[in-house]
């Protein structure tokens, strides 16, 4: 069953009823100011950091789930229209049934439209480029035969900035709230009197019939957002908040003749003042508003709003125009051209910080997460990818290890979570290599970057990569495999934790020395990264832009090749189980992910990563491991993490066994790892199977199952409940997940097979044999490649013609300077 439909032309998902199984959300903002918005206008806004600069309040895990947002209330002031006396045109929070409803989630904007008793309302929410504010453009139309007299109320609840403190420290917070109201603009200025130099403002384009800034005054005692007394009575109190809960409410009276339409603009924004010019007059406690006046005036003008909206659309046209595909499969086209690319950009912006499953308080920017996300967004925003690489590297430790997370606002490593997730540094090698392949920017390797942000510790980025590799080599265990540390990619495989105290964090508790437990997964990842490093090493010495001798010893390419070869040998001797790759050795030296185990006998991660690293391609074991995946792990809803699931808690395995079977790391379908298997399948040449797996978790392909899947049908979720779960097929944790980047990489680079290399764009499709062909258009190093693939035979062999001339091999040579487009014909044989 569906709850809406795709409008690919406009790049929108159109939700046709408000009561979706879960709030189906979208994101506003792509630079500094962000917001989450649900299909019923729930959500919140923040500046840069969802924890430290939260503008509006949101209560997670509420009942109903989605409460708190950007609400507009409409009230019929004509007493004859009793049926529609007051309602929420976005359905929530009043939940009065509407005559029609539609929500369009688009690229960086959301439009919610509805009608009740002849009054149509449409609100377009978006954040203009270059501004730290959001616009709500409300259009009201009177379809009645007679005049309508309406009151419009806008409503937000302010958060007192630090979202964590805001939801816990009431003994202080109930006394600190402060606002100012001037010329119809509501200013939220809690803590401005002391150390903050920023405030929020909420403005309206129309003269006000009233306002409220005190929540209790607006809602009335013992009432909620679903029945504000002010909306019921039709008159705001002009309340001024002193402590308690500051809100922003405007009341506007609107008279509409039959057929008449009216636009009202609301602005919610964030502004910072220079420290020494905070107050006006100086020495007072009144906000200096001169610095923000121009901004407010500008965006209250309808033509400016229109212009800003067009600019936003053009921004996304440009980004999404960088890689497009036209294939025989609609789900592939839609996800690659629109939603998957969009989701990749959202994860670039927010990592794992703020979604409807990530509270914005808990987690910062993950080191391994962002380095993997980068694989998906590097071609979209190469300049910003560069900056992200350098920011991440600056949180690396001199040991080569990394803080597991950092905060976006401070760009400092997060001490609460710390380090010792032993896979972390290796992802950096993959992201930097992907960045250089995409851009050809070898100069990045010479960029001086500090360790742990300590001034004076700077070393060329290349030195960081060397240490990343060395970090693994310095930490090998009894079998010669890499030690796992706190965890590897699977955060919940905590082999050194041994926690028996409820509530203790599995992420930060380590009760074992950590000198025994080893990871086959990290071994596979190491081989993959070390091979990349060997290529980087070879070319780096040739292409160095700074020719002075580096302060560190440069290891030759052979060093990395040799290291990869040795570890590969170890994997074959202690990491191969006969039919698949093993997963790990625990603190007792016992194997995990083997025929010997009763539970956790086979895991997906090492099968994917080892084959991606090239293991077993020559001796048939790669295909054998993948056949085992198909036999033991694949379900119609995707491939589960492991089998059999853990049926009870194992002290020596940690969080993985804390989850009920079929959920999260305990044998759910983790959408992040499925693309590794797709890529691996392409490495053994099985395009039909790779694409079949691709479709099993593809959100668009699951749209018809929306009542089971429950999350948004336009973006990936982190997990889908596995076959051991009573709710098999149900998704959770949508939006902020490594699934976005990896699925994008799997489909574009490995199945469609168009991938950047150091020397040019490579074309090596591994698509289903029944595909007659497809087209890809891709911007690469400033040149637009139009690639047409035609099937001539059933296999994966290719012959290329570039601008009409046959070339040898499958890498399109870099064209000479000044070339803008290149046409490529690819014959698949
Ligand atoms: C989750 C993991 C997550 C980890 C780190 C665990 O509870 O299951 O998916 O990576 O927490 O916050
Ligand atoms: C989510 C985390 O953000 C990611 O880093 C991790 O790899 C997966 N969970 C699996 O545990």
PDB file of C-alpha atoms in Angstrom, residues 168 413 828:
ATOM      1  CA  UNK A 168      16.828  18.559  31.350  1.00  0.00           C
ATOM      2  CA  UNK A 413      37.288  15.622  18.631  1.00  0.00           C
ATOM      3  CA  UNK A 828      28.826  -4.405 -24.067  1.00  0.00           C
TER       4      UNK A 828
END
